[in-house]
Amino acid sequence: MRILVIGAGGVGSAVVPIAARRGFFERMVVADYDGARAERAIARFTGDDRFVAARVDASRVADVAALCREHAITHVLNAVDPRFVMPIFEGAFVAGADYLDMAMSLSHPDPGAPYERTGVKLGDEQFEQAEGWASGGRLALVGIGVEPGLSDVFARYAQDHLFSEIDEVGVRDGANLVVEGSDFAPSFSIWTTIEECLNPPVIWEADRGWYTTPPFSEPEVFDFPEGIGPVECVNVEHEEVLLIPRWVKARRVTFKYGLGDEFINVLKVLHMLGLDRTEKVRAGGVEVSPRDVVAACLPDPAQLGDRMRGKTCAGTWVKGTGLDGQAREVYIYHVVDNEVTMREDGSQAVVWQTAINPVVALELLATGVWSGVGVLGPEAFDAVPFLDLLTAYGSPWGMREGG
């Protein structure tokens, strides 16, 4: 297996030390628009000739395809903002490589009723090309980070091994992370966070299909495990709601994220001022994207690890009828401690938790344990080998009865 990782930010850089401990691949090329950043991502592994740094413009299909051909790439892992999904997705296809990402192609709200019905949904552009990938015998494994990704694997595990009928699958994400010395310092890409938090959240119901609600709707307090405790969670647009119903039979699917009042208020202010916009505006003789300016003014999430304290939890709450015919409710989860990830890999917890899952998936594909063609989500594959290998990587998952 010869892997091209596009993006040497927090997640792309975290992929490197995780993969370095494994022997399933022949070459890993880490590429970024900033070639120096790609070099820094592999600097700790100069003695491992499997790692190579390169420069690439992820917005150009031809550049992605050319880099794939130059290094005889078999698998492309997209580790950049979702605005670059389609050129990387198409560049991999043109070059004859398989493809993985951790966030799917962007949505576009319905112009007439954005808080009632969906417009272009997350991943629609990719699924529209599924027939071409399948007929070419090629795989695009979409949404294989932590959320989406591991949360979807949990949903498939629940269907296959825990429930005879599922009433609701609810992905719930929360943390008690703090960044010392900063009033506002998101632990993940602010570009992506703005996109998913300010777009209309999507809900799935079996008798209604996909529909939307206003941002931050349906607040609930969810008690997260391993000392994190109660966190208020709200509806947020996320890929799981678009992926899980394709392979898991459930009456309802939701995604709720623990943001906190302060974070929500900041996002509302950014929206009110138009600073969440991606379209360029003219300022001082130059054209800039307001959202890019916001991102440039905030600390780089990849560099926050030394000042972060606490844990982050990603998990899937499932309610329905157990295999014994009795009512059952469980929360299947994965908790990561920032102190551990910083000590072992020099990566802060949120990006590390995202990065480990595509590496596990790549190893399953390399060994033939997972295989498939077309555009597929994590739910399309057997969950048990993934969860077993995740544990073997030294990052076990857990399950709590009662939700």
GROMACS .gro file of C-alpha atoms in nm:
model
  403
    1MET     CA    1   0.000   0.000   0.000
    2ARG     CA    2   0.128   0.344  -0.099
    3ILE     CA    3  -0.059   0.624   0.077
    4LEU     CA    4  -0.087   0.993  -0.005
    5VAL     CA    5  -0.198   1.203   0.293
    6ILE     CA    6  -0.315   1.543   0.171
    7GLY     CA    7  -0.301   1.800   0.450
    8ALA     CA    8  -0.028   1.837   0.713
    9GLY     CA    9  -0.235   2.025   0.968
   10GLY     CA   10  -0.341   1.880   1.300
   11VAL     CA   11  -0.504   1.561   1.174
   12GLY     CA   12  -0.261   1.494   0.889
   13SER     CA   13   0.036   1.541   1.118
   14ALA     CA   14  -0.120   1.312   1.380
   15VAL     CA   15  -0.159   1.035   1.120
   16VAL     CA   16   0.220   1.011   1.084
   17PRO     CA   17   0.326   0.891   1.433
   18ILE     CA   18   0.026   0.658   1.456
   19ALA     CA   19   0.107   0.497   1.121
   20ALA     CA   20   0.482   0.489   1.190
   21ARG     CA   21   0.432   0.215   1.449
   22ARG     CA   22   0.265  -0.013   1.194
   23GLY     CA   23   0.411  -0.212   0.909
   24PHE     CA   24   0.120  -0.244   0.665
   25PHE     CA   25   0.230   0.022   0.413
   26GLU     CA   26   0.526   0.069   0.183
   27ARG     CA   27   0.520   0.448   0.140
   28MET     CA   28   0.339   0.745   0.294
   29VAL     CA   29   0.364   1.077   0.114
   30VAL     CA   30   0.251   1.370   0.330
   31ALA     CA   31   0.159   1.667   0.112
   32ASP     CA   32   0.044   2.019   0.188
   33TYR     CA   33   0.010   2.351   0.006
   34ASP     CA   34   0.285   2.464   0.244
   35GLY     CA   35   0.572   2.230   0.165
   36ALA     CA   36   0.756   2.330   0.484
   37ARG     CA   37   0.460   2.220   0.693
   38ALA     CA   38   0.467   1.880   0.522
   39GLU     CA   39   0.838   1.853   0.603
   40ARG     CA   40   0.769   1.932   0.968
   41ALA     CA   41   0.502   1.661   0.984
   42ILE     CA   42   0.757   1.388   0.905
   43ALA     CA   43   1.062   1.547   1.068
   44ARG     CA   44   1.059   1.309   1.367
   45PHE     CA   45   1.084   1.012   1.132
   46THR     CA   46   1.379   1.103   0.912
   47GLY     CA   47   1.523   0.757   0.971
   48ASP     CA   48   1.212   0.590   0.830
   49ASP     CA   49   1.238   0.606   0.451
   50ARG     CA   50   0.871   0.517   0.412
   51PHE     CA   51   0.784   0.883   0.476
   52VAL     CA   52   0.817   1.153   0.210
   53ALA     CA   53   0.706   1.518   0.213
   54ALA     CA   54   0.563   1.695  -0.091
   55ARG     CA   55   0.376   2.008  -0.196
   56VAL     CA   56   0.031   1.998  -0.356
   57ASP     CA   57  -0.250   2.236  -0.441
   58ALA     CA   58  -0.551   2.043  -0.313
   59SER     CA   59  -0.790   2.266  -0.507
   60ARG     CA   60  -0.657   2.136  -0.841
   61VAL     CA   61  -0.766   1.793  -0.964
   62ALA     CA   62  -0.471   1.774  -1.202
   63ASP     CA   63  -0.218   1.846  -0.926
   64VAL     CA   64  -0.363   1.574  -0.701
   65ALA     CA   65  -0.364   1.323  -0.987
   66ALA     CA   66  -0.008   1.411  -1.090
   67LEU     CA   67   0.125   1.362  -0.737
   68CYS     CA   68  -0.053   1.026  -0.716
   69ARG     CA   69   0.108   0.913  -1.040
   70GLU     CA   70   0.453   1.041  -0.939
   71HIS     CA   71   0.456   0.820  -0.629
   72ALA     CA   72   0.244   0.528  -0.762
   73ILE     CA   73  -0.016   0.598  -0.492
   74THR     CA   74  -0.276   0.330  -0.420
   75HIS     CA   75  -0.477   0.516  -0.151
   76VAL     CA   76  -0.540   0.887  -0.097
   77LEU     CA   77  -0.630   1.006   0.253
   78ASN     CA   78  -0.791   1.350   0.251
   79ALA     CA   79  -0.698   1.540   0.571
   80VAL     CA   80  -0.791   1.896   0.474
   81ASP     CA   81  -1.100   2.115   0.509
   82PRO     CA   82  -1.413   1.975   0.337
   83ARG     CA   83  -1.410   2.253   0.076
   84PHE     CA   84  -1.133   2.050  -0.092
   85VAL     CA   85  -1.316   1.718  -0.088
   86MET     CA   86  -1.428   1.716  -0.450
   87PRO     CA   87  -1.098   1.803  -0.622
   88ILE     CA   88  -0.913   1.545  -0.409
   89PHE     CA   89  -1.189   1.286  -0.459
   90GLU     CA   90  -1.182   1.342  -0.836
   91GLY     CA   91  -0.802   1.361  -0.850
   92ALA     CA   92  -0.774   1.021  -0.683
   93PHE     CA   93  -1.023   0.875  -0.931
   94VAL     CA   94  -0.840   1.019  -1.231
   95ALA     CA   95  -0.511   0.871  -1.103
   96GLY     CA   96  -0.658   0.526  -1.038
   97ALA     CA   97  -0.621   0.542  -0.659
   98ASP     CA   98  -0.870   0.451  -0.388
   99TYR     CA   99  -0.985   0.732  -0.160
  100LEU     CA  100  -1.063   0.797   0.208
  101ASP     CA  101  -1.181   1.110   0.384
  102MET     CA  102  -1.294   1.222   0.727
  103ALA     CA  103  -1.548   1.481   0.611
  104MET     CA  104  -1.769   1.461   0.304
  105SER     CA  105  -1.856   1.702   0.024
  106LEU     CA  106  -2.026   2.021   0.137
  107SER     CA  107  -2.399   2.078   0.171
  108HIS     CA  108  -2.601   2.367   0.032
  109PRO     CA  109  -2.917   2.456   0.227
  110ASP     CA  110  -3.254   2.466   0.055
  111PRO     CA  111  -3.297   2.831  -0.053
  112GLY     CA  112  -3.669   2.842   0.021
  113ALA     CA  113  -3.702   2.650   0.348
  114PRO     CA  114  -3.355   2.590   0.497
  115TYR     CA  115  -3.491   2.493   0.841
  116GLU     CA  116  -3.750   2.249   0.711
  117ARG     CA  117  -3.615   2.055   0.415
  118THR     CA  118  -3.271   1.961   0.289
  119GLY     CA  119  -3.108   2.105  -0.018
  120VAL     CA  120  -2.784   1.947  -0.137
  121LYS     CA  121  -2.686   1.719   0.150
  122LEU     CA  122  -2.342   1.636   0.285
  123GLY     CA  123  -2.187   1.376   0.057
  124ASP     CA  124  -2.446   1.408  -0.222
  125GLU     CA  125  -2.182   1.507  -0.477
  126GLN     CA  126  -1.974   1.202  -0.390
  127PHE     CA  127  -2.262   0.955  -0.390
  128GLU     CA  128  -2.367   1.085  -0.732
  129GLN     CA  129  -2.041   0.938  -0.864
  130ALA     CA  130  -2.077   0.602  -0.686
  131GLU     CA  131  -2.159   0.410  -1.004
  132GLY     CA  132  -1.835   0.521  -1.171
  133TRP     CA  133  -1.628   0.415  -0.871
  134ALA     CA  134  -1.806   0.080  -0.852
  135SER     CA  135  -1.783   0.004  -1.225
  136GLY     CA  136  -1.413   0.086  -1.211
  137GLY     CA  137  -1.363  -0.158  -0.923
  138ARG     CA  138  -1.252   0.126  -0.698
  139LEU     CA  139  -1.334   0.225  -0.342
  140ALA     CA  140  -1.409   0.565  -0.194
  141LEU     CA  141  -1.448   0.516   0.182
  142VAL     CA  142  -1.608   0.838   0.301
  143GLY     CA  143  -1.644   0.970   0.655
  144ILE     CA  144  -1.382   0.752   0.827
  145GLY     CA  145  -1.254   0.988   1.097
  146VAL     CA  146  -1.396   0.974   1.447
  147GLU     CA  147  -1.723   1.160   1.383
  148PRO     CA  148  -1.810   1.059   1.119
  149GLY     CA  149  -1.617   0.733   1.125
  150LEU     CA  150  -1.584   0.549   1.453
  151SER     CA  151  -1.933   0.666   1.552
  152ASP     CA  152  -2.067   0.498   1.237
  153VAL     CA  153  -1.875   0.178   1.315
  154PHE     CA  154  -2.043   0.179   1.657
  155ALA     CA  155  -2.385   0.207   1.489
  156ARG     CA  156  -2.312  -0.095   1.268
  157TYR     CA  157  -2.187  -0.290   1.571
  158ALA     CA  158  -2.508  -0.211   1.760
  159GLN     CA  159  -2.722  -0.332   1.472
  160ASP     CA  160  -2.529  -0.656   1.423
  161HIS     CA  161  -2.461  -0.755   1.784
  162LEU     CA  162  -2.680  -0.569   2.033
  163PHE     CA  163  -3.028  -0.495   1.896
  164SER     CA  164  -3.309  -0.670   1.710
  165GLU     CA  165  -3.479  -0.335   1.641
  166ILE     CA  166  -3.340   0.018   1.673
  167ASP     CA  167  -3.561   0.313   1.762
  168GLU     CA  168  -3.291   0.579   1.756
  169VAL     CA  169  -2.922   0.615   1.684
  170GLY     CA  170  -2.792   0.937   1.837
  171VAL     CA  171  -2.430   1.035   1.801
  172ARG     CA  172  -2.324   1.238   2.105
  173ASP     CA  173  -1.993   1.424   2.130
  174GLY     CA  174  -1.867   1.603   2.440
  175ALA     CA  175  -1.549   1.698   2.625
  176ASN     CA  176  -1.412   1.872   2.932
  177LEU     CA  177  -1.111   2.012   2.749
  178VAL     CA  178  -0.978   2.354   2.846
  179VAL     CA  179  -0.707   2.560   2.677
  180GLU     CA  180  -0.506   2.747   2.937
  181GLY     CA  181  -0.447   3.114   2.864
  182SER     CA  182  -0.711   3.147   2.589
  183ASP     CA  183  -1.066   3.279   2.613
  184PHE     CA  184  -1.163   3.128   2.277
  185ALA     CA  185  -0.946   2.862   2.114
  186PRO     CA  186  -1.131   2.589   1.919
  187SER     CA  187  -0.964   2.248   1.940
  188PHE     CA  188  -1.052   2.166   1.578
  189SER     CA  189  -1.053   2.353   1.245
  190ILE     CA  190  -1.262   2.667   1.294
  191TRP     CA  191  -1.341   2.666   0.920
  192THR     CA  192  -1.503   2.323   0.952
  193THR     CA  193  -1.663   2.406   1.288
  194ILE     CA  194  -1.835   2.715   1.147
  195GLU     CA  195  -1.955   2.515   0.847
  196GLU     CA  196  -2.115   2.235   1.046
  197CYS     CA  197  -2.248   2.442   1.334
  198LEU     CA  198  -2.417   2.721   1.138
  199ASN     CA  199  -2.568   2.507   0.863
  200PRO     CA  200  -2.916   2.365   0.928
  201PRO     CA  201  -2.881   2.039   1.124
  202VAL     CA  202  -3.023   1.730   0.955
  203ILE     CA  203  -3.239   1.465   1.123
  204TRP     CA  204  -3.349   1.129   0.979
  205GLU     CA  205  -3.682   0.967   1.051
  206ALA     CA  206  -3.790   0.648   0.879
  207ASP     CA  207  -4.140   0.774   0.797
  208ARG     CA  208  -4.022   1.119   0.691
  209GLY     CA  209  -3.671   1.087   0.550
  210TRP     CA  210  -3.415   1.363   0.597
  211TYR     CA  211  -3.530   1.703   0.719
  212THR     CA  212  -3.369   2.006   0.882
  213THR     CA  213  -3.406   2.217   1.196
  214PRO     CA  214  -3.258   2.551   1.308
  215PRO     CA  215  -2.897   2.549   1.434
  216PHE     CA  216  -2.845   2.458   1.801
  217SER     CA  217  -3.198   2.315   1.832
  218GLU     CA  218  -3.328   2.049   2.076
  219PRO     CA  219  -3.076   2.102   2.359
  220GLU     CA  220  -3.028   1.813   2.600
  221VAL     CA  221  -2.787   1.736   2.882
  222PHE     CA  222  -2.591   1.417   2.817
  223ASP     CA  223  -2.376   1.252   3.084
  224PHE     CA  224  -2.041   1.157   2.929
  225PRO     CA  225  -1.828   0.877   3.080
  226GLU     CA  226  -1.482   0.858   3.236
  227GLY     CA  227  -1.509   1.173   3.443
  228ILE     CA  228  -1.624   1.415   3.171
  229GLY     CA  229  -1.975   1.436   3.315
  230PRO     CA  230  -2.289   1.623   3.205
  231VAL     CA  231  -2.260   1.845   2.896
  232GLU     CA  232  -2.540   2.026   2.714
  233CYS     CA  233  -2.557   1.905   2.353
  234VAL     CA  234  -2.743   2.056   2.056
  235ASN     CA  235  -2.829   1.953   1.702
  236VAL     CA  236  -2.547   2.013   1.453
  237GLU     CA  237  -2.520   1.923   1.085
  238HIS     CA  238  -2.303   1.611   1.058
  239GLU     CA  239  -2.231   1.329   0.818
  240GLU     CA  240  -2.349   1.043   1.041
  241VAL     CA  241  -2.711   1.141   0.991
  242LEU     CA  242  -2.658   1.114   0.614
  243LEU     CA  243  -2.458   0.789   0.633
  244ILE     CA  244  -2.611   0.570   0.904
  245PRO     CA  245  -2.960   0.534   0.748
  246ARG     CA  246  -2.806   0.396   0.429
  247TRP     CA  247  -2.681   0.081   0.607
  248VAL     CA  248  -2.837   0.072   0.954
  249LYS     CA  249  -3.212   0.026   0.999
  250ALA     CA  250  -3.327   0.279   1.259
  251ARG     CA  251  -3.644   0.478   1.310
  252ARG     CA  252  -3.450   0.798   1.389
  253VAL     CA  253  -3.091   0.922   1.358
  254THR     CA  254  -2.953   1.240   1.517
  255PHE     CA  255  -2.622   1.411   1.590
  256LYS     CA  256  -2.570   1.639   1.889
  257TYR     CA  257  -2.253   1.818   1.989
  258GLY     CA  258  -2.152   1.961   2.327
  259LEU     CA  259  -2.061   2.320   2.234
  260GLY     CA  260  -2.139   2.529   2.543
  261ASP     CA  261  -2.314   2.865   2.562
  262GLU     CA  262  -1.998   3.072   2.510
  263PHE     CA  263  -1.900   2.886   2.195
  264ILE     CA  264  -2.254   2.908   2.055
  265ASN     CA  265  -2.268   3.281   2.124
  266VAL     CA  266  -1.938   3.338   1.942
  267LEU     CA  267  -2.068   3.147   1.640
  268LYS     CA  268  -2.391   3.349   1.641
  269VAL     CA  269  -2.196   3.675   1.649
  270LEU     CA  270  -1.973   3.562   1.362
  271HIS     CA  271  -2.285   3.480   1.162
  272MET     CA  272  -2.454   3.808   1.250
  273LEU     CA  273  -2.149   4.003   1.129
  274GLY     CA  274  -2.112   3.795   0.813
  275LEU     CA  275  -1.773   3.666   0.926
  276ASP     CA  276  -1.879   3.307   0.859
  277ARG     CA  277  -1.904   3.378   0.485
  278THR     CA  278  -1.671   3.198   0.245
  279GLU     CA  279  -1.731   3.434  -0.049
  280LYS     CA  280  -1.449   3.686  -0.080
  281VAL     CA  281  -1.501   4.052   0.005
  282ARG     CA  282  -1.281   4.349  -0.083
  283ALA     CA  283  -1.093   4.501   0.211
  284GLY     CA  284  -0.805   4.746   0.183
  285GLY     CA  285  -0.748   4.672  -0.184
  286VAL     CA  286  -0.739   4.293  -0.146
  287GLU     CA  287  -1.004   4.023  -0.168
  288VAL     CA  288  -1.035   3.793   0.132
  289SER     CA  289  -1.277   3.532   0.263
  290PRO     CA  290  -1.414   3.645   0.602
  291ARG     CA  291  -1.406   3.289   0.732
  292ASP     CA  292  -1.042   3.251   0.630
  293VAL     CA  293  -0.964   3.573   0.818
  294VAL     CA  294  -1.133   3.438   1.133
  295ALA     CA  295  -0.930   3.118   1.104
  296ALA     CA  296  -0.606   3.314   1.058
  297CYS     CA  297  -0.676   3.521   1.371
  298LEU     CA  298  -0.726   3.219   1.596
  299PRO     CA  299  -0.459   2.984   1.734
  300ASP     CA  300  -0.372   2.683   1.519
  301PRO     CA  301  -0.557   2.389   1.682
  302ALA     CA  302  -0.259   2.164   1.611
  303GLN     CA  303  -0.040   2.382   1.833
  304LEU     CA  304  -0.270   2.390   2.137
  305GLY     CA  305  -0.181   2.054   2.287
  306ASP     CA  306   0.071   2.182   2.540
  307ARG     CA  307  -0.194   2.414   2.686
  308MET     CA  308  -0.488   2.173   2.671
  309ARG     CA  309  -0.613   1.972   2.966
  310GLY     CA  310  -0.889   1.714   2.984
  311LYS     CA  311  -1.058   1.444   2.778
  312THR     CA  312  -1.274   1.423   2.468
  313CYS     CA  313  -1.545   1.164   2.406
  314ALA     CA  314  -1.703   1.050   2.081
  315GLY     CA  315  -1.982   0.799   2.097
  316THR     CA  316  -2.308   0.656   1.971
  317TRP     CA  317  -2.618   0.627   2.187
  318VAL     CA  318  -2.860   0.358   2.070
  319LYS     CA  319  -3.210   0.284   2.197
  320GLY     CA  320  -3.437   0.000   2.091
  321THR     CA  321  -3.514  -0.367   2.148
  322GLY     CA  322  -3.228  -0.594   2.251
  323LEU     CA  323  -3.163  -0.941   2.116
  324ASP     CA  324  -3.359  -1.083   2.411
  325GLY     CA  325  -3.671  -0.889   2.314
  326GLN     CA  326  -3.637  -0.646   2.606
  327ALA     CA  327  -3.597  -0.269   2.588
  328ARG     CA  328  -3.232  -0.172   2.576
  329GLU     CA  329  -3.031   0.150   2.571
  330VAL     CA  330  -2.652   0.174   2.538
  331TYR     CA  331  -2.381   0.432   2.480
  332ILE     CA  332  -2.080   0.299   2.287
  333TYR     CA  333  -1.789   0.538   2.317
  334HIS     CA  334  -1.422   0.623   2.275
  335VAL     CA  335  -1.249   0.856   2.521
  336VAL     CA  336  -0.908   1.012   2.464
  337ASP     CA  337  -0.700   1.195   2.725
  338ASN     CA  338  -0.497   1.490   2.594
  339GLU     CA  339  -0.213   1.419   2.839
  340VAL     CA  340  -0.171   1.070   2.691
  341THR     CA  341  -0.177   1.173   2.323
  342MET     CA  342   0.065   1.459   2.383
  343ARG     CA  343   0.305   1.238   2.575
  344GLU     CA  344   0.299   0.952   2.325
  345ASP     CA  345   0.263   1.127   1.988
  346GLY     CA  346   0.287   1.503   2.043
  347SER     CA  347  -0.070   1.550   1.912
  348GLN     CA  348  -0.359   1.708   2.096
  349ALA     CA  349  -0.650   1.478   2.178
  350VAL     CA  350  -0.914   1.596   1.929
  351VAL     CA  351  -0.697   1.571   1.618
  352TRP     CA  352  -0.537   1.247   1.740
  353GLN     CA  353  -0.877   1.087   1.799
  354THR     CA  354  -0.975   1.183   1.445
  355ALA     CA  355  -0.650   1.057   1.292
  356ILE     CA  356  -0.631   0.708   1.440
  357ASN     CA  357  -0.944   0.582   1.268
  358PRO     CA  358  -0.842   0.623   0.902
  359VAL     CA  359  -0.509   0.458   0.986
  360VAL     CA  360  -0.696   0.158   1.131
  361ALA     CA  361  -0.917   0.150   0.819
  362LEU     CA  362  -0.616   0.165   0.588
  363GLU     CA  363  -0.460  -0.133   0.765
  364LEU     CA  364  -0.784  -0.331   0.730
  365LEU     CA  365  -0.791  -0.249   0.358
  366ALA     CA  366  -0.422  -0.335   0.318
  367THR     CA  367  -0.469  -0.678   0.475
  368GLY     CA  368  -0.792  -0.748   0.286
  369VAL     CA  369  -1.004  -0.772   0.601
  370TRP     CA  370  -1.214  -0.487   0.464
  371SER     CA  371  -1.286  -0.466   0.092
  372GLY     CA  372  -1.547  -0.309  -0.132
  373VAL     CA  373  -1.611  -0.094  -0.435
  374GLY     CA  374  -1.813   0.220  -0.493
  375VAL     CA  375  -1.872   0.510  -0.255
  376LEU     CA  376  -1.922   0.351   0.087
  377GLY     CA  377  -1.949   0.468   0.447
  378PRO     CA  378  -1.797   0.290   0.749
  379GLU     CA  379  -2.133   0.121   0.817
  380ALA     CA  380  -2.090  -0.085   0.499
  381PHE     CA  381  -1.816  -0.294   0.667
  382ASP     CA  382  -1.800  -0.544   0.953
  383ALA     CA  383  -1.745  -0.345   1.272
  384VAL     CA  384  -1.574  -0.614   1.480
  385PRO     CA  385  -1.236  -0.623   1.299
  386PHE     CA  386  -1.218  -0.244   1.320
  387LEU     CA  387  -1.293  -0.233   1.693
  388ASP     CA  388  -1.051  -0.518   1.762
  389LEU     CA  389  -0.771  -0.346   1.572
  390LEU     CA  390  -0.844  -0.010   1.737
  391THR     CA  391  -0.794  -0.183   2.072
  392ALA     CA  392  -0.474  -0.345   1.945
  393TYR     CA  393  -0.349   0.004   1.859
  394GLY     CA  394  -0.371   0.075   2.232
  395SER     CA  395  -0.687   0.287   2.221
  396PRO     CA  396  -0.978   0.076   2.350
  397TRP     CA  397  -1.347   0.162   2.322
  398GLY     CA  398  -1.614   0.120   2.588
  399MET     CA  399  -1.985   0.061   2.631
  400ARG     CA  400  -2.226   0.177   2.900
  401GLU     CA  401  -2.565   0.020   2.950
  402GLY     CA  402  -2.851   0.261   3.003
  403GLY     CA  403  -2.732   0.528   2.761
   0.00000   0.00000   0.00000
